[in-house]
Coordinates of N, CA and C in Angstrom, one line a residue:
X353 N 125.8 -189.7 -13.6 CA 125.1 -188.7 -12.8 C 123.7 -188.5 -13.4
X354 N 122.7 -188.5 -12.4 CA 121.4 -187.9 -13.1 C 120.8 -186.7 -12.0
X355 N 120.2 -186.3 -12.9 CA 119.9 -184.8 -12.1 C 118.6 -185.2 -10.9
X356 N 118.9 -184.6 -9.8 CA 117.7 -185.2 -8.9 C 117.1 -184.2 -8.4
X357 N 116.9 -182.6 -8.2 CA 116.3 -181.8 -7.6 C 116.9 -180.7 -8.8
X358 N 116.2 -179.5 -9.0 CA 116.0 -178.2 -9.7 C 115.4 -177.6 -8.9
X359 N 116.2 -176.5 -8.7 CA 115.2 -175.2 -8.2 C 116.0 -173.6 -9.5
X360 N 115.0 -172.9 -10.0 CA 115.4 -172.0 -10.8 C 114.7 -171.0 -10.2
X361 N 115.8 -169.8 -10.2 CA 115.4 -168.3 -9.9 C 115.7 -167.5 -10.5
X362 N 114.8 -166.8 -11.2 CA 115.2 -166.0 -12.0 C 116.7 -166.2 -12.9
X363 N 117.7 -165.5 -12.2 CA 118.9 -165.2 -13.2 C 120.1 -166.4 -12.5
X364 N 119.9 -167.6 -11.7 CA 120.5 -168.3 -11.3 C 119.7 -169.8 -10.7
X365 N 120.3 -170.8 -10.8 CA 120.0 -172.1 -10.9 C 120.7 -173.0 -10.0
X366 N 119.9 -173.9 -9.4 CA 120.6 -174.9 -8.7 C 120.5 -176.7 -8.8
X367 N 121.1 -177.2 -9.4 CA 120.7 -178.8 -9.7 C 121.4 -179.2 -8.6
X368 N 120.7 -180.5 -7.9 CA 121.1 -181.6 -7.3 C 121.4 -183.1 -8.3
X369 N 122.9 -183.3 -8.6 CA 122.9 -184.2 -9.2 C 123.0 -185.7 -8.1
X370 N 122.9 -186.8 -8.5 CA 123.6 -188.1 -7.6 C 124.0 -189.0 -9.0
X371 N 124.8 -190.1 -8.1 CA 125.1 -190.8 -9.2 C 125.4 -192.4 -7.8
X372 N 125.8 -193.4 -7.6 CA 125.7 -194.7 -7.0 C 126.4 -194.0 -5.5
X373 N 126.9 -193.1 -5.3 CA 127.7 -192.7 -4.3 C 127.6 -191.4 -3.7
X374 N 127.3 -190.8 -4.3 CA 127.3 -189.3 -3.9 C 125.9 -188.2 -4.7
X375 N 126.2 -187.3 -4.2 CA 125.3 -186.3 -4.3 C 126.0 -184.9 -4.2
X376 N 125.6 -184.5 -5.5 CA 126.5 -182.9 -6.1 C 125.4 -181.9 -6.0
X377 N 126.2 -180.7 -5.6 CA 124.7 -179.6 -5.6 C 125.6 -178.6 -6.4
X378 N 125.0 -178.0 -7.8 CA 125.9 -176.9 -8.5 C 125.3 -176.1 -8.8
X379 N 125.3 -174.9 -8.7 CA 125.2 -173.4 -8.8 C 125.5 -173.3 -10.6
X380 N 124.2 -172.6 -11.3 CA 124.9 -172.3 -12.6 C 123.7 -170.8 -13.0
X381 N 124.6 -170.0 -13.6 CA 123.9 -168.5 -13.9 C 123.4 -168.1 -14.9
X382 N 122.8 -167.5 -15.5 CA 122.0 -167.5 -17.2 C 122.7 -165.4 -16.9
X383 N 123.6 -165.7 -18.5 CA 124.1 -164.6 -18.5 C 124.3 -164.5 -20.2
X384 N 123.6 -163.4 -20.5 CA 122.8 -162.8 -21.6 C 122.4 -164.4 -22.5
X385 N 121.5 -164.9 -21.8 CA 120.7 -166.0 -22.3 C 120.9 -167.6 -22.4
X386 N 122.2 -167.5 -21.8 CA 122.9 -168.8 -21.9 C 123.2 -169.3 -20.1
X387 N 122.8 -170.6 -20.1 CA 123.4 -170.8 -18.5 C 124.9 -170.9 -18.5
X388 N 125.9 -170.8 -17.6 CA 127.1 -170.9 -17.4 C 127.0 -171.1 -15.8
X389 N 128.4 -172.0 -15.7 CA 129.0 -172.2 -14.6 C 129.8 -171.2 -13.8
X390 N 129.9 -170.8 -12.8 CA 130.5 -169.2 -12.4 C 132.0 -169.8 -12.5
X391 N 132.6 -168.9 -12.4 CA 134.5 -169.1 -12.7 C 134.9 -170.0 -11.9
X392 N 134.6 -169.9 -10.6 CA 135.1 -170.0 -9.4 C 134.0 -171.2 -9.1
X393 N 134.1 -172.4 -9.2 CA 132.8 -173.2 -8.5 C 132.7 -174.2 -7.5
X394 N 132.1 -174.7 -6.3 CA 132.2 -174.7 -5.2 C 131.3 -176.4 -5.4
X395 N 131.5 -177.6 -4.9 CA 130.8 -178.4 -5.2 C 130.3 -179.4 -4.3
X396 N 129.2 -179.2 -3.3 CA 129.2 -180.3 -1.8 C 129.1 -181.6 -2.4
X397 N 129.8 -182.5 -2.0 CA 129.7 -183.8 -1.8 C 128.7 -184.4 -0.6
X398 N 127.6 -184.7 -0.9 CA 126.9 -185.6 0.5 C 126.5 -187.2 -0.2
X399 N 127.0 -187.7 0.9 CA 126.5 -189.5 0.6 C 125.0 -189.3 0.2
X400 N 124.6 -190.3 -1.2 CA 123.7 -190.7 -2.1 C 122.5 -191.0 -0.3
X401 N 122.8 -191.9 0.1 CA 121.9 -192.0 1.1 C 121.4 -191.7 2.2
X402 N 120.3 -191.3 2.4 CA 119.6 -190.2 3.2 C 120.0 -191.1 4.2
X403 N 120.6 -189.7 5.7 CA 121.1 -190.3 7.2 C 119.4 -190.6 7.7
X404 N 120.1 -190.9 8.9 CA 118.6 -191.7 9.8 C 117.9 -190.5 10.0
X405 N 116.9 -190.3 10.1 CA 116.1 -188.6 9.9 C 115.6 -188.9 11.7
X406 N 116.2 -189.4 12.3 CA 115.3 -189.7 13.5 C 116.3 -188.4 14.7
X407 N 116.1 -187.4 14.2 CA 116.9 -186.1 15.0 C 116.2 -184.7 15.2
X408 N 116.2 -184.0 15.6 CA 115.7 -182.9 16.6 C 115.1 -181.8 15.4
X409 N 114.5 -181.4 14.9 CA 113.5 -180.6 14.1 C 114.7 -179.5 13.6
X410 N 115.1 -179.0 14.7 CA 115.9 -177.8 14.6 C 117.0 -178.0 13.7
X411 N 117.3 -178.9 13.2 CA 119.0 -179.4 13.0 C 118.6 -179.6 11.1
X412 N 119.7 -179.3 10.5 CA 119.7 -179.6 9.2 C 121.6 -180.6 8.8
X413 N 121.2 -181.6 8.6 CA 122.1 -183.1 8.8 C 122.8 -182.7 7.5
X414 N 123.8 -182.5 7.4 CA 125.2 -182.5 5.7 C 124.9 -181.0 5.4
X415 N 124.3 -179.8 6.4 CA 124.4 -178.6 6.0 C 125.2 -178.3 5.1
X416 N 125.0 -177.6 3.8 CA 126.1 -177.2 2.6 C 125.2 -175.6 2.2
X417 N 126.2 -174.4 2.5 CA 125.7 -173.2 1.9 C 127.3 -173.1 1.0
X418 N 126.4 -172.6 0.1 CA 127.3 -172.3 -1.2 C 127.5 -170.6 -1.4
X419 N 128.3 -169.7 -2.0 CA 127.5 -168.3 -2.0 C 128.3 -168.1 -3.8
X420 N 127.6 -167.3 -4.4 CA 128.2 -167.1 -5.8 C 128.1 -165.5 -5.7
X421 N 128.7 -164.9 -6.5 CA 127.8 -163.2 -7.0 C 129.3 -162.6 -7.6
X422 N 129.4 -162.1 -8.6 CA 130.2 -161.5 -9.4 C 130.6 -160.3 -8.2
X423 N 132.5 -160.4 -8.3 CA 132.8 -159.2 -7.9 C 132.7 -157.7 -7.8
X424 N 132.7 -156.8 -6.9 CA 132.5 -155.2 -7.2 C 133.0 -154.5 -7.6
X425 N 132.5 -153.4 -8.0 CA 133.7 -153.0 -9.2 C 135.0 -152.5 -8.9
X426 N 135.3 -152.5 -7.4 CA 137.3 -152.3 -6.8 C 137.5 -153.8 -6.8
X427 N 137.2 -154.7 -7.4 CA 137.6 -155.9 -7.0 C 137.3 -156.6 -5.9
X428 N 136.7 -156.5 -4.9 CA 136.2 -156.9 -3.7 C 135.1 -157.6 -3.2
X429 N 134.7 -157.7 -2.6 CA 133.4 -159.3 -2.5 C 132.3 -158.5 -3.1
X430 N 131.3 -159.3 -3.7 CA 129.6 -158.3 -4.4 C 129.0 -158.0 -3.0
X431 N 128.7 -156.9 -3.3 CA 127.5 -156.9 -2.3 C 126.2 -157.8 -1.9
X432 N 126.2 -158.3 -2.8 CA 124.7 -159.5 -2.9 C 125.4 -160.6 -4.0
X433 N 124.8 -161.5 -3.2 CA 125.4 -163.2 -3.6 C 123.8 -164.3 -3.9
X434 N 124.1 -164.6 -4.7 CA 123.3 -165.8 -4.5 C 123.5 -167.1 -3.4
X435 N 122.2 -167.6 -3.2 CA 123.0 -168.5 -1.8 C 122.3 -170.0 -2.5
X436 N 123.1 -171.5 -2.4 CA 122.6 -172.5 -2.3 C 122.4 -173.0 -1.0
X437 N 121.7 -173.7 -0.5 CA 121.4 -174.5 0.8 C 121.1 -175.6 0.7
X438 N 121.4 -177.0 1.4 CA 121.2 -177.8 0.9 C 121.6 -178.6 2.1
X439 N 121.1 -180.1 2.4 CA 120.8 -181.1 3.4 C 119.9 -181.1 3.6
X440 N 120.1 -182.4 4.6 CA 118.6 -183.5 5.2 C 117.9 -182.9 6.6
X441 N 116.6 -183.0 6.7 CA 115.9 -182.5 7.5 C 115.3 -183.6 8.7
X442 N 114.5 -183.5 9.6 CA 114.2 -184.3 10.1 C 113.0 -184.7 9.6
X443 N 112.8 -186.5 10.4 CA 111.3 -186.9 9.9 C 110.3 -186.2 10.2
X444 N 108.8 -185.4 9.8 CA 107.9 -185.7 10.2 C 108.1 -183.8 9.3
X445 N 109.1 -183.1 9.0 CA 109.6 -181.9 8.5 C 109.3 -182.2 6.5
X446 N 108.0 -180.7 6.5 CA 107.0 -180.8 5.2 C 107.6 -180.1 4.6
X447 N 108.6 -178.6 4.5 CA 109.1 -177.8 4.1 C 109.8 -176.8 5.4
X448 N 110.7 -175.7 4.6 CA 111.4 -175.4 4.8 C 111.4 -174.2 4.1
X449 N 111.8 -172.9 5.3 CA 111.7 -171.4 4.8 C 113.0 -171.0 4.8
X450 N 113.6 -170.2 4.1 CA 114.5 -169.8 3.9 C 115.0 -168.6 3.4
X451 N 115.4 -167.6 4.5 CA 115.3 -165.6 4.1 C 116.2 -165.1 4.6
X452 N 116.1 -164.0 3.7 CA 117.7 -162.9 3.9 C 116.5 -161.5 4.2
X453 N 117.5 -161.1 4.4 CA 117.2 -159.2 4.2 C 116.8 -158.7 2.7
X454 N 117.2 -159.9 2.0 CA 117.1 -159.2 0.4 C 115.6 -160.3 0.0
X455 N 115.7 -161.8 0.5 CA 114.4 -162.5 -0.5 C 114.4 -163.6 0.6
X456 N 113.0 -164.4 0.3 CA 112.9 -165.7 0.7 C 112.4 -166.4 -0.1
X457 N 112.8 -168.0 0.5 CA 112.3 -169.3 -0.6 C 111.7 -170.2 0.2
X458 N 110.6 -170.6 -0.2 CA 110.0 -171.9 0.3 C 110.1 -173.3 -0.3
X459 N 110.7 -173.9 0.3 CA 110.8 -175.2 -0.5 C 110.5 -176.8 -0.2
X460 N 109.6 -177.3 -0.8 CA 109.2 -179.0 -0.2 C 110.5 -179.8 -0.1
X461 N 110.1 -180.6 1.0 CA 111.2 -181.9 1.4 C 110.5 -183.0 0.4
X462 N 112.2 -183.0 -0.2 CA 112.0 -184.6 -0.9 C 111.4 -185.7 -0.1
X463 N 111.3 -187.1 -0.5 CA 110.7 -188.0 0.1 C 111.9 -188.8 1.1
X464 N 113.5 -188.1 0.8 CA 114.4 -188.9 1.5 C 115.0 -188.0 2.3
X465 N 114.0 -187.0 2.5 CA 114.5 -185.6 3.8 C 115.4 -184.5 3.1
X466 N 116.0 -184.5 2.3 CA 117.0 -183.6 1.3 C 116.1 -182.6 1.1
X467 N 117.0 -181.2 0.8 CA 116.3 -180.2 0.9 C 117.5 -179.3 0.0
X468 N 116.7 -178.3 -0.9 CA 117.5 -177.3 -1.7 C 116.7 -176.2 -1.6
X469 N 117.7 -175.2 -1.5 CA 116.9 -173.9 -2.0 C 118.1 -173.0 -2.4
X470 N 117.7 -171.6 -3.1 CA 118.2 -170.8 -3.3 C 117.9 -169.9 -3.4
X471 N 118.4 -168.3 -3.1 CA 118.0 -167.4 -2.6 C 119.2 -166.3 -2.6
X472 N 118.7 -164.8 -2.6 CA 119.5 -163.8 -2.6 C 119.8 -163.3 -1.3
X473 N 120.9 -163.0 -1.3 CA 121.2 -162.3 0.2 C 122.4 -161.3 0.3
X474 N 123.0 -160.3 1.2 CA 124.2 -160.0 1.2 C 125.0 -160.9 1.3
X475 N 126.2 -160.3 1.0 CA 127.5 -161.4 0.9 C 127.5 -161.8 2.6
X476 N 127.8 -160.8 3.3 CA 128.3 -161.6 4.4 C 127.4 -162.1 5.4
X477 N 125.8 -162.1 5.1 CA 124.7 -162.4 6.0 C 124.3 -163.8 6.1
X478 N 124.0 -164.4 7.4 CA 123.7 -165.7 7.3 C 122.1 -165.6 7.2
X479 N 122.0 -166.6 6.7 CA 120.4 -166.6 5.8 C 120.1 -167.6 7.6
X480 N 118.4 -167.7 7.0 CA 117.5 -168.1 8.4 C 116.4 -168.6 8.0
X481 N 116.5 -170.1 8.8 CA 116.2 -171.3 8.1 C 114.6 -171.6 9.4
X482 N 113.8 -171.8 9.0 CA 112.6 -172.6 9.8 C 111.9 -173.7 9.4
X483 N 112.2 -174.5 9.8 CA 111.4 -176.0 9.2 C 109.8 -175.8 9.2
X484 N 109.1 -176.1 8.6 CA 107.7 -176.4 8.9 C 106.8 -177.6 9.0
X485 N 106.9 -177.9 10.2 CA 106.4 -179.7 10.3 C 105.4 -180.1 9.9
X486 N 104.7 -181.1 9.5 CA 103.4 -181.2 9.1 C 102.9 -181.7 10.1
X487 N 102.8 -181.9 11.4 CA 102.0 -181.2 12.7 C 101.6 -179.8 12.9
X488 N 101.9 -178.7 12.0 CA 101.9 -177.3 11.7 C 102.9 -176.6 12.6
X489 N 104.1 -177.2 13.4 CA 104.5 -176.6 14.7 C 105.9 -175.7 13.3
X490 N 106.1 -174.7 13.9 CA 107.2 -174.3 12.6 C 108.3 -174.0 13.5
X491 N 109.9 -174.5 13.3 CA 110.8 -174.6 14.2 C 111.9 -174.2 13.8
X492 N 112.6 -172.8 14.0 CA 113.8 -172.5 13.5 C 115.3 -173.2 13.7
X493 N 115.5 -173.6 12.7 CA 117.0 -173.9 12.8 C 118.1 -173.3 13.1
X494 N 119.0 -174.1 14.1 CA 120.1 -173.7 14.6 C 121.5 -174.6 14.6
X495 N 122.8 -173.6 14.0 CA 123.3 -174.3 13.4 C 124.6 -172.7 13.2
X496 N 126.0 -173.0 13.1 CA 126.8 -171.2 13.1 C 126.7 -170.9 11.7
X497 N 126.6 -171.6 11.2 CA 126.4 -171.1 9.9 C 125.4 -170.5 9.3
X498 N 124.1 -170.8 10.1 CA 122.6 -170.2 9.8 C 122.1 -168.8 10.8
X499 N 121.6 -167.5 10.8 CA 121.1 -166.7 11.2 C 120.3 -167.3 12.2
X500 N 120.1 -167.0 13.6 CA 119.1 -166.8 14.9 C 118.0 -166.4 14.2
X501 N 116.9 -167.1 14.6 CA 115.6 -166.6 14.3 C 114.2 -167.3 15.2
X502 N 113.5 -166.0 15.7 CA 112.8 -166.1 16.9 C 111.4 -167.0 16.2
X503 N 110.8 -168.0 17.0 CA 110.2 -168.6 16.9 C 108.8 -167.8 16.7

């Protein structure tokens, strides 16, 4: 395995590893100064090689949302989760916005369309994704897993 993308935020972390086959995205947390893996860990598998990018702006290809955030204190979901995002974008797609009610991330497209970010949100909110083309046209993504969001 070698590490192929990093994105760090503050008090949580997200590596894209690959290795001849595949491609891992893992969630890890810095808690009182040490990174750790959360208890519970969640791990997309997407094929090492980027699909044909020749598809509709709107669309994010091996979508993977991850959510982490320590339990509340009755034992019940957190109220706020960390979120990973992760998959291929279309050709001609420069970056990629990505927002909750609580934060947003902007993040550049790799050279093989793959895309990571991470970001805070409520537990049960779908985060809301807009491509930004480098024709300048900016195109929200749609997809049930991602938030509606008006052009």
């Amino acid at each position: 395995m070698e590490p192929y993308l990093v994105v760090v935020r503050e008090d949580v972390a997200a590596v894209a590893l690959r290795n001849a086959k595949s491609r891992y995205v893992i969630m890890v947390n810095e808690v009182d100064g040490q990174w750790e893996t959360p208890q519970m860990m969640t791990v997309g598998e997407l094929p090492r090689e980027a699909p044909d990018r020749d598809f509709r702006p709107s669309f994010i290809q091996r979508l993977e949302i991850a959510r982490n955030g320590p339990p509340s204190a009755d034992g019940g979901p957190p109220e706020s989760s960390s979120i990973t995002l992760s998959g291929f974008v279309a050709s001609g797609a420069q970056s990629i916005e990505v927002s909750s009610s609580l934060d947003e991330y902007v993040t550049d497209v790799a050279d093989d369309g793959f895309v990571l970010a991470v970001l805070r949100s409520p537990w049960r909110e779908k985060p809301a994704v807009v491509v930004a083309l480098s024709d300048g046209r900016r195109i929200p993504c749609a997809h049930p897993s991602l938030a509606f969001t008006e052009r």
